PDB file of C-alpha atoms in Angstrom:
ATOM      1  CA  MET A   1     -41.396  -1.569  18.914  1.00 38.00           C
ATOM      2  CA  ILE A   2     -41.507   1.926  19.812  1.00 38.00           C
ATOM      3  CA  LEU A   3     -38.143   3.427  18.861  1.00 51.00           C
ATOM      4  CA  ASN A   4     -36.219   5.769  21.395  1.00 55.00           C
ATOM      5  CA  ARG A   5     -36.548   8.913  19.121  1.00 60.00           C
ATOM      6  CA  VAL A   6     -36.524  12.789  19.583  1.00 56.00           C
ATOM      7  CA  ALA A   7     -38.376  15.497  17.569  1.00 52.00           C
ATOM      8  CA  VAL A   8     -36.170  17.039  15.175  1.00 52.00           C
ATOM      9  CA  ASP A   9     -37.507  20.118  13.428  1.00 51.00           C
ATOM     10  CA  ARG A  10     -35.028  20.970  10.554  1.00 47.00           C
ATOM     11  CA  GLU A  11     -36.751  24.111   9.723  1.00 47.00           C
ATOM     12  CA  GLN A  12     -36.343  25.776  13.244  1.00 46.00           C
ATOM     13  CA  CYS A  13     -33.979  23.593  15.221  1.00 47.00           C
ATOM     14  CA  GLU A  14     -31.051  25.412  16.708  1.00 59.00           C
ATOM     15  CA  LYS A  15     -27.852  23.505  17.997  1.00 77.00           C
ATOM     16  CA  VAL A  16     -29.636  20.273  18.247  1.00 90.00           C
ATOM     17  CA  ILE A  17     -26.974  17.430  18.961  1.00 96.00           C
ATOM     18  CA  LEU A  18     -27.851  14.140  18.493  1.00 97.00           C
ATOM     19  CA  ASN A  19     -25.638  11.178  18.572  1.00 98.00           C
ATOM     20  CA  ARG A  20     -22.653  13.809  18.685  1.00 97.00           C
ATOM     21  CA  VAL A  21     -23.822  14.983  15.417  1.00 98.00           C
ATOM     22  CA  ALA A  22     -24.785  18.681  14.736  1.00 97.00           C
ATOM     23  CA  VAL A  23     -28.336  17.987  13.107  1.00 97.00           C
ATOM     24  CA  ASP A  24     -29.029  21.667  12.282  1.00 96.00           C
ATOM     25  CA  GLN A  25     -25.676  21.934  10.655  1.00 96.00           C
ATOM     26  CA  PHE A  26     -26.040  18.947   8.760  1.00 97.00           C
ATOM     27  CA  SER A  27     -29.547  19.712   7.770  1.00 97.00           C
ATOM     28  CA  GLU A  28     -28.354  22.880   6.294  1.00 97.00           C
ATOM     29  CA  THR A  29     -25.644  21.206   4.177  1.00 97.00           C
ATOM     30  CA  LEU A  30     -28.026  18.808   2.845  1.00 97.00           C
ATOM     31  CA  GLN A  31     -30.353  21.418   1.758  1.00 97.00           C
ATOM     32  CA  LYS A  32     -27.743  23.651   0.234  1.00 97.00           C
ATOM     33  CA  ALA A  33     -26.492  20.322  -1.811  1.00 97.00           C
ATOM     34  CA  ARG A  34     -30.214  19.702  -3.173  1.00 97.00           C
ATOM     35  CA  ASN A  35     -30.290  23.191  -4.134  1.00 97.00           C
ATOM     36  CA  ASP A  36     -27.377  23.340  -5.812  1.00 98.00           C
ATOM     37  CA  PRO A  37     -25.488  20.014  -6.860  1.00 96.00           C
ATOM     38  CA  SER A  38     -22.300  21.738  -7.147  1.00 97.00           C
ATOM     39  CA  LYS A  39     -22.143  22.295  -3.165  1.00 96.00           C
ATOM     40  CA  THR A  40     -21.416  18.613  -3.260  1.00 97.00           C
ATOM     41  CA  LYS A  41     -17.948  18.713  -4.641  1.00 97.00           C
ATOM     42  CA  LYS A  42     -15.046  18.772  -2.537  1.00 96.00           C
ATOM     43  CA  VAL A  43     -11.311  18.312  -2.379  1.00 96.00           C
ATOM     44  CA  ILE A  44      -8.743  16.924   0.228  1.00 95.00           C
ATOM     45  CA  GLU A  45      -5.273  17.359  -0.202  1.00 96.00           C
ATOM     46  CA  PHE A  46      -2.313  17.190   2.034  1.00 96.00           C
ATOM     47  CA  GLU A  47       1.338  16.584   1.556  1.00 97.00           C
ATOM     48  CA  GLY A  48       3.283  13.657   3.571  1.00 98.00           C
ATOM     49  CA  ASN A  49       7.080  13.321   3.967  1.00 98.00           C
ATOM     50  CA  TRP A  50       8.970  10.030   4.258  1.00 98.00           C
ATOM     51  CA  GLU A  51      11.253  11.180   7.029  1.00 98.00           C
ATOM     52  CA  ILE A  52      14.944  10.358   5.612  1.00 97.00           C
ATOM     53  CA  GLY A  53      17.679  10.900   8.028  1.00 96.00           C
ATOM     54  CA  LYS A  54      15.683  10.772  10.954  1.00 96.00           C
ATOM     55  CA  THR A  55      14.743   8.242  13.678  1.00 96.00           C
ATOM     56  CA  GLY A  56      11.167   7.286  15.118  1.00 97.00           C
ATOM     57  CA  PRO A  57       8.246   7.254  12.800  1.00 98.00           C
ATOM     58  CA  GLN A  58       8.820   6.957   8.956  1.00 98.00           C
ATOM     59  CA  PHE A  59       6.116   9.037   7.432  1.00 98.00           C
ATOM     60  CA  SER A  60       4.382  12.374   8.598  1.00 98.00           C
ATOM     61  CA  THR A  61       2.099  15.093   7.434  1.00 98.00           C
ATOM     62  CA  THR A  62       0.317  17.916   9.149  1.00 97.00           C
ATOM     63  CA  ILE A  63      -3.627  17.892   8.729  1.00 97.00           C
ATOM     64  CA  LYS A  64      -5.423  21.181   9.381  1.00 95.00           C
ATOM     65  CA  THR A  65      -8.980  21.345  11.072  1.00 95.00           C
ATOM     66  CA  GLU A  66     -11.645  23.812  11.004  1.00 95.00           C
ATOM     67  CA  LYS A  67     -11.310  24.445  14.622  1.00 95.00           C
ATOM     68  CA  GLY A  68      -8.860  22.329  16.228  1.00 95.00           C
ATOM     69  CA  GLY A  69      -5.628  23.561  14.808  1.00 96.00           C
ATOM     70  CA  GLU A  70      -3.235  21.447  13.033  1.00 97.00           C
ATOM     71  CA  PHE A  71      -2.428  17.774  13.844  1.00 96.00           C
ATOM     72  CA  LEU A  72       0.676  15.925  13.171  1.00 97.00           C
ATOM     73  CA  ILE A  73       0.018  12.394  11.917  1.00 98.00           C
ATOM     74  CA  GLN A  74       2.874  10.144  12.042  1.00 98.00           C
ATOM     75  CA  SER A  75       3.128   6.338  10.863  1.00 98.00           C
ATOM     76  CA  ASP A  76       5.575   3.580  11.100  1.00 98.00           C
ATOM     77  CA  GLU A  77       6.032   0.265   9.731  1.00 98.00           C
ATOM     78  CA  PRO A  78       6.093  -2.728  12.258  1.00 97.00           C
ATOM     79  CA  ILE A  79       9.629  -3.838  13.104  1.00 98.00           C
ATOM     80  CA  ALA A  80       9.217  -7.024  11.116  1.00 97.00           C
ATOM     81  CA  LEU A  81       8.511  -4.930   8.056  1.00 97.00           C
ATOM     82  CA  GLY A  82      11.639  -2.419   8.502  1.00 97.00           C
ATOM     83  CA  GLY A  83      10.349   0.054  10.761  1.00 98.00           C
ATOM     84  CA  SER A  84      10.721   0.785  14.463  1.00 97.00           C
ATOM     85  CA  GLY A  85       6.907   0.288  15.464  1.00 98.00           C
ATOM     86  CA  THR A  86       6.970   3.803  17.272  1.00 98.00           C
ATOM     87  CA  ALA A  87       3.462   4.964  15.586  1.00 98.00           C
ATOM     88  CA  PRO A  88       0.398   3.226  14.092  1.00 98.00           C
ATOM     89  CA  ASN A  89       1.306   1.812  10.827  1.00 98.00           C
ATOM     90  CA  PRO A  90      -0.525   2.974   7.519  1.00 97.00           C
ATOM     91  CA  VAL A  91      -2.854  -0.222   7.285  1.00 97.00           C
ATOM     92  CA  GLN A  92      -4.079   0.418  11.010  1.00 98.00           C
ATOM     93  CA  TYR A  93      -4.797   4.253   9.842  1.00 98.00           C
ATOM     94  CA  GLY A  94      -6.784   2.842   6.782  1.00 97.00           C
ATOM     95  CA  LEU A  95      -8.893   0.587   8.732  1.00 98.00           C
ATOM     96  CA  TYR A  96      -9.469   3.213  11.388  1.00 98.00           C
ATOM     97  CA  GLY A  97     -10.249   5.722   8.764  1.00 97.00           C
ATOM     98  CA  ILE A  98     -12.748   3.268   7.140  1.00 97.00           C
ATOM     99  CA  ALA A  99     -14.446   2.302  10.664  1.00 98.00           C
ATOM    100  CA  SER A 100     -14.529   5.717  11.923  1.00 98.00           C
ATOM    101  CA  CYS A 101     -16.371   6.910   8.387  1.00 98.00           C
ATOM    102  CA  PHE A 102     -18.763   3.978   8.526  1.00 98.00           C
ATOM    103  CA  ALA A 103     -19.594   4.939  12.364  1.00 98.00           C
ATOM    104  CA  ALA A 104     -20.140   8.571  11.150  1.00 98.00           C
ATOM    105  CA  SER A 105     -22.292   7.775   8.595  1.00 98.00           C
ATOM    106  CA  LEU A 106     -24.434   5.340  11.052  1.00 98.00           C
ATOM    107  CA  ALA A 107     -24.671   8.483  13.374  1.00 98.00           C
ATOM    108  CA  LYS A 108     -25.719  11.061  11.112  1.00 98.00           C
ATOM    109  CA  TRP A 109     -28.543   9.174   9.447  1.00 98.00           C
ATOM    110  CA  THR A 110     -29.930   7.808  12.695  1.00 98.00           C
ATOM    111  CA  ALA A 111     -29.731  11.384  14.068  1.00 98.00           C
ATOM    112  CA  MET A 112     -31.657  12.696  11.058  1.00 97.00           C
ATOM    113  CA  GLU A 113     -34.420  10.522  11.544  1.00 97.00           C
ATOM    114  CA  GLY A 114     -34.427  11.344  15.456  1.00 97.00           C
ATOM    115  CA  ILE A 115     -33.201   8.136  16.505  1.00 98.00           C
ATOM    116  CA  VAL A 116     -30.700   8.097  19.673  1.00 98.00           C
ATOM    117  CA  LEU A 117     -27.863   6.026  20.001  1.00 98.00           C
ATOM    118  CA  ASN A 118     -26.714   4.989  23.394  1.00 98.00           C
ATOM    119  CA  GLN A 119     -23.544   3.275  22.315  1.00 98.00           C
ATOM    120  CA  LEU A 120     -21.974   2.738  18.879  1.00 98.00           C
ATOM    121  CA  LYS A 121     -18.606   0.653  18.783  1.00 98.00           C
ATOM    122  CA  ILE A 122     -16.844  -0.843  15.960  1.00 98.00           C
ATOM    123  CA  LYS A 123     -14.243  -3.899  16.366  1.00 98.00           C
ATOM    124  CA  VAL A 124     -12.232  -4.013  13.306  1.00 98.00           C
ATOM    125  CA  ARG A 125     -10.416  -7.097  12.419  1.00 98.00           C
ATOM    126  CA  ALA A 126      -8.146  -7.853   8.878  1.00 98.00           C
ATOM    127  CA  ASP A 127      -6.871 -11.020   7.952  1.00 98.00           C
ATOM    128  CA  MET A 128      -3.753 -10.609   5.749  1.00 97.00           C
ATOM    129  CA  ASP A 129      -1.538 -12.312   3.737  1.00 96.00           C
ATOM    130  CA  LEU A 130       1.847 -10.406   2.847  1.00 95.00           C
ATOM    131  CA  SER A 131       2.827 -12.669   0.107  1.00 94.00           C
ATOM    132  CA  ALA A 132       2.144 -10.093  -2.562  1.00 93.00           C
ATOM    133  CA  SER A 133       3.797  -7.309  -0.400  1.00 94.00           C
ATOM    134  CA  PHE A 134       6.917  -9.344  -0.039  1.00 94.00           C
ATOM    135  CA  GLY A 135       7.172 -10.100  -3.982  1.00 93.00           C
ATOM    136  CA  ILE A 136       6.179 -13.417  -3.679  1.00 93.00           C
ATOM    137  CA  PHE A 137       3.791 -14.308  -6.387  1.00 87.00           C
ATOM    138  CA  GLN A 138       1.471 -17.175  -6.910  1.00 84.00           C
ATOM    139  CA  GLU A 139      -1.065 -18.561  -9.403  1.00 86.00           C
ATOM    140  CA  PRO A 140      -3.854 -17.925  -8.457  1.00 87.00           C
ATOM    141  CA  ALA A 141      -2.761 -14.595  -7.085  1.00 85.00           C
ATOM    142  CA  ILE A 142      -3.440 -14.692  -3.298  1.00 89.00           C
ATOM    143  CA  PRO A 143      -5.155 -11.273  -2.047  1.00 92.00           C
ATOM    144  CA  ILE A 144      -3.403  -9.079   0.402  1.00 94.00           C
ATOM    145  CA  TYR A 145      -6.749  -9.046   2.404  1.00 95.00           C
ATOM    146  CA  GLU A 146      -8.457 -12.299   3.028  1.00 95.00           C
ATOM    147  CA  ARG A 147     -11.131 -10.752   5.213  1.00 96.00           C
ATOM    148  CA  ILE A 148     -12.176  -7.698   6.826  1.00 97.00           C
ATOM    149  CA  LYS A 149     -14.694  -7.811   9.295  1.00 98.00           C
ATOM    150  CA  PHE A 150     -16.595  -5.140  11.307  1.00 98.00           C
ATOM    151  CA  GLU A 151     -18.354  -6.234  14.700  1.00 98.00           C
ATOM    152  CA  ILE A 152     -20.583  -3.240  15.458  1.00 98.00           C
ATOM    153  CA  VAL A 153     -22.083  -2.941  18.840  1.00 98.00           C
ATOM    154  CA  ILE A 154     -25.146  -0.639  18.757  1.00 98.00           C
ATOM    155  CA  ASP A 155     -27.544   0.299  21.550  1.00 98.00           C
ATOM    156  CA  SER A 156     -30.725   1.887  20.648  1.00 97.00           C
ATOM    157  CA  GLY A 157     -34.246   1.215  20.666  1.00 95.00           C
ATOM    158  CA  MET A 158     -34.176   0.131  16.849  1.00 97.00           C
ATOM    159  CA  SER A 159     -35.136  -3.230  15.938  1.00 97.00           C
ATOM    160  CA  MET A 160     -32.767  -5.582  13.827  1.00 97.00           C
ATOM    161  CA  GLU A 161     -34.794  -4.748  10.742  1.00 98.00           C
ATOM    162  CA  GLU A 162     -34.055  -1.125  11.247  1.00 98.00           C
ATOM    163  CA  ILE A 163     -30.506  -1.547  12.181  1.00 98.00           C
ATOM    164  CA  GLU A 164     -30.151  -3.363   8.857  1.00 98.00           C
ATOM    165  CA  ARG A 165     -31.774  -0.522   6.887  1.00 98.00           C
ATOM    166  CA  PHE A 166     -29.012   1.930   8.375  1.00 98.00           C
ATOM    167  CA  ASN A 167     -26.491  -0.507   7.678  1.00 98.00           C
ATOM    168  CA  GLU A 168     -27.715  -0.529   4.094  1.00 98.00           C
ATOM    169  CA  ILE A 169     -27.710   3.485   4.206  1.00 98.00           C
ATOM    170  CA  ALA A 170     -24.238   3.472   5.620  1.00 98.00           C
ATOM    171  CA  LYS A 171     -22.801   1.181   3.048  1.00 98.00           C
ATOM    172  CA  GLN A 172     -24.068   3.373   0.249  1.00 98.00           C
ATOM    173  CA  ARG A 173     -23.180   6.869   1.600  1.00 98.00           C
ATOM    174  CA  CYS A 174     -19.875   6.347   3.573  1.00 98.00           C
ATOM    175  CA  PRO A 175     -17.021   7.684   1.391  1.00 97.00           C
ATOM    176  CA  CYS A 176     -14.327   5.579   2.954  1.00 97.00           C
ATOM    177  CA  TYR A 177     -16.671   2.201   2.342  1.00 97.00           C
ATOM    178  CA  TYR A 178     -16.986   3.448  -1.245  1.00 97.00           C
ATOM    179  CA  CYS A 179     -13.099   3.479  -1.302  1.00 94.00           C
ATOM    180  CA  LEU A 180     -12.993  -0.260   0.124  1.00 93.00           C
ATOM    181  CA  THR A 181     -15.272  -1.495  -2.290  1.00 95.00           C
ATOM    182  CA  ALA A 182     -15.018   0.432  -5.420  1.00 94.00           C
ATOM    183  CA  ALA A 183     -12.536  -0.036  -7.961  1.00 89.00           C
ATOM    184  CA  ILE A 184     -10.617   3.366  -7.738  1.00 92.00           C
ATOM    185  CA  ILE A 185      -7.314   3.521  -9.562  1.00 93.00           C
ATOM    186  CA  PRO A 186      -4.998   6.342  -8.247  1.00 94.00           C
ATOM    187  CA  GLU A 187      -3.154   8.617 -10.578  1.00 95.00           C
ATOM    188  CA  ILE A 188       0.375   8.651  -9.643  1.00 95.00           C
ATOM    189  CA  VAL A 189       2.547  11.500 -10.543  1.00 94.00           C
ATOM    190  CA  PHE A 190       6.462  11.378  -9.773  1.00 94.00           C
ATOM    191  CA  LYS A 191       8.538  14.618  -9.876  1.00 91.00           C
ATOM    192  CA  LYS A 192      12.291  14.271  -9.764  1.00 88.00           C
ATOM    193  CA  GLY A 193      13.365  16.343  -6.774  1.00 83.00           C
ATOM    194  CA  ASP A 194      16.457  18.036  -8.545  1.00 71.00           C
ATOM    195  CA  GLN A 195      16.420  21.257 -10.590  1.00 63.00           C
ATOM    196  CA  ASN A 196      15.229  19.641 -13.856  1.00 64.00           C
ATOM    197  CA  HIS A 197      11.767  18.791 -12.435  1.00 62.00           C
ATOM    198  CA  GLU A 198      11.025  15.952 -14.553  1.00 68.00           C
ATOM    199  CA  GLN A 199       7.581  14.450 -14.138  1.00 71.00           C
ATOM    200  CA  VAL A 200       5.890  11.415 -15.303  1.00 69.00           C
ATOM    201  CA  SER A 201       2.395  10.357 -14.459  1.00 70.00           C
ATOM    202  CA  PHE A 202       1.424   6.575 -14.127  1.00 68.00           C
ATOM    203  CA  LEU A 203      -2.235   4.966 -13.990  1.00 65.00           C
TER     204      LEU A 203
END
């Protein structure tokens, strides 16, 4: 099968946009990382607030972007879980983050090989059991997530073998997919909000 490809000259390309990916910029980033492994290090940090004494969304934060200014991100639990249902809930944000990151990985790595994507859609479904979240514990333990499914519609000239190859690439390189599939235990540090500023860490 002849793939729908465009020529991507990584040495001389200027403002090449393919699959909504700035190929030249990403190529430059990759080259810098290969020349200097310290360039792969990145820190993401923000602070959120549980909106005590207010109505509407329960948790909010402001995220700074490079060119789009600041974005107010708010979440609210569903009504059945004690919220007011006025904003996406945290689980929806989490699943959105994984799906959008996976889509970005597919788009980037196909673009780097000059493969044109005419369409890329991801339908997300999570089957959950909230027993543990409700403090109802059973033996054997019931997982909160019974299944997470991504149904991906991709329109391109790729064969199913090529699609599967990029699926494996995305699974290996997508940071959010890694968070979902690897055992990452956050360090949790509590600080008392008084003048004593007591602090304790939990793993």
